[in-house]
CSV table of C-alpha atoms in Angstrom, one decimal:
chain,number,residue,atom,x,y,z
Y,1,UNK,CA,11.6,-18.1,-14.4
Y,2,UNK,CA,14.3,-18.0,-11.8
Y,3,UNK,CA,15.2,-14.6,-13.0
Y,4,UNK,CA,11.6,-13.3,-12.5
Y,5,UNK,CA,11.3,-15.0,-9.0
Y,6,UNK,CA,14.6,-12.9,-8.2
Y,7,UNK,CA,13.0,-9.7,-9.4
Y,8,UNK,CA,10.1,-10.6,-7.2
Y,9,UNK,CA,12.3,-11.0,-4.2
Y,10,UNK,CA,13.6,-7.6,-4.9
Y,11,UNK,CA,10.1,-6.1,-5.0
Y,12,UNK,CA,9.0,-8.1,-1.7
Y,13,UNK,CA,12.2,-6.5,0.0
Y,14,UNK,CA,11.3,-2.9,-1.2
Y,15,UNK,CA,7.9,-3.2,-0.2
Y,16,UNK,CA,8.8,-5.0,3.3
Y,17,UNK,CA,10.9,-1.7,3.8
Y,18,UNK,CA,8.0,0.5,3.2
Y,19,UNK,CA,5.9,-1.9,5.4
Y,20,UNK,CA,8.1,-1.2,8.2
Y,21,UNK,CA,7.6,2.5,7.6
Y,22,UNK,CA,3.9,2.2,7.4
Y,23,UNK,CA,3.8,0.4,10.6
Y,24,UNK,CA,6.0,3.0,12.6
Y,25,UNK,CA,3.8,5.6,11.1
Y,26,UNK,CA,0.9,4.3,13.1
Y,27,UNK,CA,2.9,4.2,16.4
Y,28,UNK,CA,4.3,7.6,15.7
Y,29,UNK,CA,0.9,9.2,14.8
Y,30,UNK,CA,-0.4,8.0,18.3
Y,31,UNK,CA,2.4,9.8,19.9
Y,32,UNK,CA,2.1,13.0,18.3
Y,33,UNK,CA,-1.9,12.7,18.5
Y,34,UNK,CA,-1.3,12.2,22.4
Y,35,UNK,CA,1.3,15.0,22.7
Y,36,UNK,CA,-0.8,17.4,20.7
Y,37,UNK,CA,-3.8,16.5,22.9
Y,38,UNK,CA,-1.7,16.9,26.0
Y,39,UNK,CA,-0.1,20.3,25.0
Y,40,UNK,CA,-3.6,21.6,23.9
Y,41,UNK,CA,-5.5,20.9,27.1
Y,42,UNK,CA,-2.4,21.2,29.7
Y,43,UNK,CA,-0.9,24.1,28.2
Y,44,UNK,CA,-3.4,25.8,25.8
Y,45,UNK,CA,-0.9,25.2,22.9
Y,46,UNK,CA,-1.5,23.7,19.5
Y,47,UNK,CA,-0.9,24.1,15.9
Y,48,UNK,CA,-2.7,23.1,12.8
Y,49,UNK,CA,0.9,21.6,11.8
Y,50,UNK,CA,0.4,18.9,14.5
Y,51,UNK,CA,-2.9,17.9,13.1
Y,52,UNK,CA,-2.0,17.8,9.6
Y,53,UNK,CA,1.0,15.8,10.4
Y,54,UNK,CA,-1.1,13.2,11.8
Y,55,UNK,CA,-3.3,13.0,8.5
Y,56,UNK,CA,-0.1,12.9,6.7
Y,57,UNK,CA,1.3,9.9,8.8
Y,58,UNK,CA,-2.0,7.9,8.3
Y,59,UNK,CA,-1.6,8.7,4.6
Y,60,UNK,CA,1.9,7.1,4.6
Y,61,UNK,CA,0.5,4.2,6.6
Y,62,UNK,CA,-2.4,3.5,4.0
Y,63,UNK,CA,-0.7,4.2,0.9
Y,64,UNK,CA,2.8,2.6,1.5
Y,65,UNK,CA,1.2,-0.3,3.6
Y,66,UNK,CA,-1.2,-1.5,1.0
Y,67,UNK,CA,1.6,-3.2,-1.0
Y,68,UNK,CA,2.9,-4.7,2.3
Y,69,UNK,CA,-0.5,-6.0,3.2
Y,70,UNK,CA,-0.9,-7.6,-0.3
Y,71,UNK,CA,2.5,-9.2,0.1
Y,72,UNK,CA,1.7,-10.9,3.6
Y,73,UNK,CA,-1.5,-12.0,1.9
Y,74,UNK,CA,-3.7,-10.0,4.5
Y,75,UNK,CA,-5.7,-8.0,2.1
Y,76,UNK,CA,-9.5,-7.9,1.9
Y,77,UNK,CA,-10.8,-10.5,-0.7
Y,78,UNK,CA,-14.2,-11.6,-1.7
Y,79,UNK,CA,-13.8,-15.2,-0.6
Y,80,UNK,CA,-17.3,-16.9,-1.5
Y,81,UNK,CA,-15.7,-19.6,-3.7
Y,82,UNK,CA,-12.2,-18.9,-3.4
Y,83,UNK,CA,-12.1,-21.1,0.1
Y,84,UNK,CA,-13.4,-24.2,-1.5
Y,85,UNK,CA,-10.9,-24.3,-4.2
Y,86,UNK,CA,-7.9,-26.4,-4.4
Y,87,UNK,CA,-4.4,-24.8,-3.9
Y,88,UNK,CA,-4.0,-24.6,-7.6
Y,89,UNK,CA,-7.4,-23.1,-8.2
Y,90,UNK,CA,-6.7,-20.3,-5.8
Y,91,UNK,CA,-3.2,-19.9,-7.4
Y,92,UNK,CA,-5.0,-19.3,-10.8
Y,93,UNK,CA,-7.7,-17.1,-9.2
Y,94,UNK,CA,-4.9,-15.0,-7.7
Y,95,UNK,CA,-3.1,-14.7,-11.1
Y,96,UNK,CA,-6.3,-13.8,-13.0
Y,97,UNK,CA,-7.5,-11.3,-10.5
Y,98,UNK,CA,-4.1,-9.8,-10.4
Y,99,UNK,CA,-4.0,-9.3,-14.2
Y,100,UNK,CA,-7.5,-8.5,-14.9
Y,101,UNK,CA,-8.3,-6.3,-11.8
Y,102,UNK,CA,-5.4,-5.2,-9.5
Y,103,UNK,CA,-2.8,-4.2,-12.0
Y,104,UNK,CA,-5.3,-2.4,-14.4
Y,105,UNK,CA,-7.0,-0.5,-11.3
Y,106,UNK,CA,-3.6,0.5,-9.8
Y,107,UNK,CA,-2.3,1.6,-13.2
Y,108,UNK,CA,-5.4,3.7,-13.8
Y,109,UNK,CA,-5.2,5.2,-10.3
Y,110,UNK,CA,-1.6,6.0,-10.6
Y,111,UNK,CA,-2.2,7.7,-14.1
Y,112,UNK,CA,-5.1,9.7,-12.5
Y,113,UNK,CA,-3.2,10.6,-9.4
Y,114,UNK,CA,0.1,11.8,-11.3
Y,115,UNK,CA,-1.4,15.1,-12.4
Y,116,UNK,CA,-3.0,15.9,-9.1
Y,117,UNK,CA,0.6,15.6,-7.4
Y,118,UNK,CA,2.4,17.3,-10.3
Y,119,UNK,CA,0.2,20.3,-10.3
Y,120,UNK,CA,0.4,20.5,-6.4
Y,121,UNK,CA,4.2,20.4,-6.8
Y,122,UNK,CA,4.3,22.9,-9.5
Y,123,UNK,CA,2.6,25.4,-7.3
Y,124,UNK,CA,4.1,24.4,-4.1
Y,125,UNK,CA,0.9,23.9,-2.7
Y,126,UNK,CA,0.3,24.3,1.0
Y,127,UNK,CA,-2.4,24.1,3.4
Y,128,UNK,CA,-5.0,27.0,3.9
Y,129,UNK,CA,-4.7,26.6,7.6
Y,130,UNK,CA,-2.6,28.8,9.7
Y,131,UNK,CA,0.6,27.0,10.3
Y,132,UNK,CA,-0.2,24.2,7.9
Y,133,UNK,CA,2.0,22.1,5.9
Y,134,UNK,CA,3.0,21.8,2.1
Y,135,UNK,CA,0.4,19.5,0.5
Y,136,UNK,CA,2.4,18.1,-2.3
Y,137,UNK,CA,4.5,15.9,-0.4
Y,138,UNK,CA,1.4,13.9,0.8
Y,139,UNK,CA,-0.2,14.0,-2.7
Y,140,UNK,CA,3.0,12.4,-3.9
Y,141,UNK,CA,1.9,9.4,-1.9
Y,142,UNK,CA,-1.0,8.7,-4.2
Y,143,UNK,CA,0.9,7.7,-7.3
Y,144,UNK,CA,3.9,6.2,-5.4
Y,145,UNK,CA,1.5,4.0,-3.3
Y,146,UNK,CA,-0.2,2.6,-6.4
Y,147,UNK,CA,3.0,2.1,-8.2
Y,148,UNK,CA,4.3,0.0,-5.2
Y,149,UNK,CA,0.9,-1.9,-5.2
Y,150,UNK,CA,1.3,-2.5,-9.0
Y,151,UNK,CA,4.8,-3.8,-8.3
Y,152,UNK,CA,3.7,-6.0,-5.5
Y,153,UNK,CA,0.8,-7.3,-7.8
Y,154,UNK,CA,3.4,-8.1,-10.4
Y,155,UNK,CA,5.5,-10.0,-7.7
Y,156,UNK,CA,2.6,-11.9,-6.6
Y,157,UNK,CA,1.5,-13.1,-10.2
Y,158,UNK,CA,5.4,-14.0,-10.7
Y,159,UNK,CA,5.4,-16.1,-7.5
Y,160,UNK,CA,2.1,-17.9,-8.2
Y,161,UNK,CA,3.0,-18.8,-11.9
Y,162,UNK,CA,6.3,-20.0,-10.3
Y,163,UNK,CA,4.5,-22.1,-7.8
Y,164,UNK,CA,2.1,-23.7,-10.6
Y,165,UNK,CA,5.5,-24.6,-12.4
Y,166,UNK,CA,7.0,-26.2,-9.6
Y,167,UNK,CA,9.9,-23.5,-9.3
Y,168,UNK,CA,8.8,-22.4,-5.9
Y,169,UNK,CA,6.6,-23.1,-3.0
Y,170,UNK,CA,4.4,-20.4,-1.7
Y,171,UNK,CA,2.3,-20.3,1.4
Y,172,UNK,CA,-0.7,-18.4,-0.4
Y,173,UNK,CA,-3.2,-19.8,2.1
Y,174,UNK,CA,-5.7,-17.3,3.1
Y,175,UNK,CA,-7.6,-17.6,6.4
Y,176,UNK,CA,-10.9,-15.9,6.7
Y,177,UNK,CA,-10.9,-13.4,9.7
Y,178,UNK,CA,-12.8,-14.5,12.7
Y,179,UNK,CA,-15.9,-12.7,13.3
């Protein structure tokens, strides 16, 4: 179990790095958006590439930030009964949910996304818009994002099994967002 917990730490470290990248994409996309708007309205200069790079940055934020969100236990969950369970019960729900829903869905989406990326890569797909960017790099985010989310799901399952067996203590408390 200790070996698996070390693997889990490595996965957490990797996804934390991608989380920093995802967070920075939000800030950077706001800067690019403001700069693009300013140059368009003040100087009548614009390019489709600036619009597309914003779309790409949001794609990075979503696809590479999902695993980090899961790691921080800030993902969306259906908590009708979850909040009323004991901590052990919540750990079991997380393990079962990860094994039955999260991992199969991520693996399916990754498998379905790979040919979309690969075909785009093989033909060196680019935007149809004048001044547009290559499309295959952003399509690579689909299988990569689901692979990272799968890895984080495995990490979370390992940590919860370790917590149930007394090898580790995790703070898996979920607080419902204030409405």
